[in-house]
Amino acid sequence: MTELLDALSQYGFLRHALIGGLLASLGCGVIGSYVVVKRIGFLAGGIAHSVLGGMGAALYFGFDPTIAAFATAIVAALIIGMVTLHSREREDTLIAALWAAGMATGIIFISLTPGYNTELMSYLFGNILMVSQRELWLMAAMDLLILLLIGVFYKQFLAVSFDEEFATLRGVPVTLFYLLLLVLVAVTVVLLIQVVGLILVIALLTLPAAIAGHYMRTLAGMMVVGALLGMAFSTGGLLLAWQPDLPPGPIIILLAAATYLVSLLLYKLRS
Amino acid sequence: MSTAPAISLRGINFSYGGIAALENIDLTVQRGEFIGVVGPNAGGKSTLLKIILGLLKPSSGTVEVLGLPPEQGRRHIGYVPQYPRFARDFPITVEQAVLTARLGQTRWWGGYTHHDKVLAHEALRRTETDSLRKRRLDTLSGGQLQRVLLSRALACEPDILILDEPTANIDQRVETEIFDLLKKLNEEMTIIVVSHDIAFITYYVTRVACLNRTLMCHETAHIDGKLLDQLYGTHVHAVEHRHD
């Protein structure tokens, strides 16, 4: 522990990793709760994997991959949202297609980009130790955007997630809030990709909120506890991975998954 | 306020994928009426309600709610659906669920106002469910949930109350309690209730709309076995019941 505290004071990248984990946890608790109650984990997975296409293209053409990740995620979310609303196509088929097509595009760009691309690998599997100060500011700005929108429109988001038909009858623009929610899911996915990579992102988006759901009576309660659990997992994962020099992303996920299993067992026993 | 009827349907036709669900429906519901909509399954009862609520668009005909198009008029409607359209395990308390009724009438930003909360509590009190207000929705019994959904409809401060089979899954004692309450509420608002139980509702309603793709309206006193056979297309046992 003392060794880790020394390392924290000594290495800036470790401090960045810690702050990055805490910032990502805010989005993970707040938006993760909607993903869990609306049962759109698969949709979030589709958005996450389609992001590889945008990031691969950005690296090939020399754009900023983080900005490209946000743009791709938002476009993917809007495509899924619009098609779900206006077409009779099955939502899961469409998500699977977008998921695979995004990955395929990314793989093609990786093969076209000369050399072994460590940055792209860190997006796939996550590398919280490589988070830069600029990315931290970007993450903080996105957190602020999420908290602001959810704070101002909490009752509309709650009504639309709870009972879409009744919200429509009360004059809530349901389509607008559904698409806005998907955009916020997209933003959160990119926040979490910084920490655990796009392959593992669904776990961090759903597990803390799902654990919170075992104990909380309200959506707001789920958000607060989900965010705190996300913070505990990202910090705990970082601590556990430091000494044996393991990658923090997978340790964070295993910690979250193990806690979820124990919590699920306790929840089932209790009810 | 205008003196237009509560609901006015003229020449309504509606079909699902070419199969006619409603044919040439004309119905005027005056303010203050308590009307029961009855008929066999798949006879178009829920479809008719969704057209009144503006959730479905008829292929032809006109709909007016308090003289307004349904998309505007439905703000004055409190609606209790047949099946809850939400996941039963959704993390929401009774009070929060009832407060969603205030959307469209409260401020657009931030939380609900004190006035909204007062109205939600009043609605819960009227259905005798105020003691449940901190409970999570998935801990309620079928009868309690139905009362809470009725509270949510009342918290809309409606001029018209529309209920789709409100007592389909609850026992008869609770059914009687709910209809006694509706009878009392009818002193303040127009009520349209869909029911499978024509014998039971004729004790409460002033008029019955018999719907089996087409519509026939009757004063409750005129309903007899012959009419029921005609409506359901088969022999129906008439059950003796009381009238006021």
Tab-separated table of N, CA and C in Angstrom, chain A residues 49-57 100-113 120:
chain	number	residue	atom	x	y	z
A	49	HIS	N	-18.417	-1.699	-30.196
A	49	HIS	CA	-17.611	-2.390	-31.203
A	49	HIS	C	-17.567	-1.648	-32.529
A	50	SER	N	-18.660	-0.930	-32.857
A	50	SER	CA	-18.647	-0.177	-34.111
A	50	SER	C	-17.618	0.957	-34.061
A	51	VAL	N	-17.266	1.360	-32.829
A	51	VAL	CA	-16.302	2.453	-32.644
A	51	VAL	C	-14.940	2.111	-33.253
A	52	LEU	N	-14.604	0.810	-33.306
A	52	LEU	CA	-13.301	0.417	-33.851
A	52	LEU	C	-13.139	0.894	-35.298
A	53	GLY	N	-14.253	0.862	-36.058
A	53	GLY	CA	-14.202	1.331	-37.445
A	53	GLY	C	-13.738	2.777	-37.512
A	54	GLY	N	-14.344	3.632	-36.694
A	54	GLY	CA	-14.005	5.056	-36.697
A	54	GLY	C	-12.581	5.300	-36.232
A	55	MET	N	-12.168	4.572	-35.190
A	55	MET	CA	-10.819	4.796	-34.660
A	55	MET	C	-9.756	4.293	-35.630
A	56	GLY	N	-10.036	3.159	-36.289
A	56	GLY	CA	-9.098	2.629	-37.278
A	56	GLY	C	-8.920	3.641	-38.407
A	57	ALA	N	-10.057	4.190	-38.890
A	57	ALA	CA	-9.996	5.171	-39.973
A	57	ALA	C	-9.225	6.416	-39.527
A	100	ALA	N	-20.514	-5.995	-36.181
A	100	ALA	CA	-19.528	-6.710	-36.981
A	100	ALA	C	-18.936	-5.814	-38.074
A	101	ALA	N	-19.790	-4.991	-38.701
A	101	ALA	CA	-19.292	-4.126	-39.782
A	101	ALA	C	-18.277	-3.120	-39.234
A	102	GLY	N	-18.539	-2.584	-38.038
A	102	GLY	CA	-17.601	-1.641	-37.411
A	102	GLY	C	-16.263	-2.300	-37.137
A	103	MET	N	-16.319	-3.506	-36.576
A	103	MET	CA	-15.092	-4.247	-36.290
A	103	MET	C	-14.332	-4.534	-37.597
A	104	ALA	N	-15.091	-4.986	-38.625
A	104	ALA	CA	-14.453	-5.338	-39.905
A	104	ALA	C	-13.750	-4.122	-40.503
A	105	THR	N	-14.421	-2.958	-40.455
A	105	THR	CA	-13.810	-1.736	-40.990
A	105	THR	C	-12.526	-1.432	-40.229
A	106	GLY	N	-12.605	-1.548	-38.896
A	106	GLY	CA	-11.423	-1.274	-38.066
A	106	GLY	C	-10.270	-2.189	-38.410
A	107	ILE	N	-10.571	-3.485	-38.588
A	107	ILE	CA	-9.508	-4.462	-38.884
A	107	ILE	C	-8.837	-4.140	-40.227
A	108	ILE	N	-9.656	-3.740	-41.221
A	108	ILE	CA	-9.090	-3.386	-42.535
A	108	ILE	C	-8.133	-2.196	-42.393
A	109	PHE	N	-8.556	-1.182	-41.629
A	109	PHE	CA	-7.685	-0.007	-41.464
A	109	PHE	C	-6.415	-0.360	-40.696
A	110	ILE	N	-6.536	-1.291	-39.712
A	110	ILE	CA	-5.334	-1.715	-38.971
A	110	ILE	C	-4.341	-2.341	-39.951
A	111	SER	N	-4.871	-3.199	-40.850
A	111	SER	CA	-3.956	-3.869	-41.778
A	111	SER	C	-3.352	-2.885	-42.779
A	112	LEU	N	-4.091	-1.794	-43.068
A	112	LEU	CA	-3.565	-0.802	-44.020
A	112	LEU	C	-2.568	0.155	-43.370
A	113	THR	N	-2.686	0.321	-42.020
A	113	THR	CA	-1.785	1.260	-41.329
A	113	THR	C	-0.448	0.564	-41.075
A	120	LEU	N	-4.111	1.534	-31.055
A	120	LEU	CA	-5.329	0.822	-31.416
A	120	LEU	C	-5.535	-0.384	-30.492
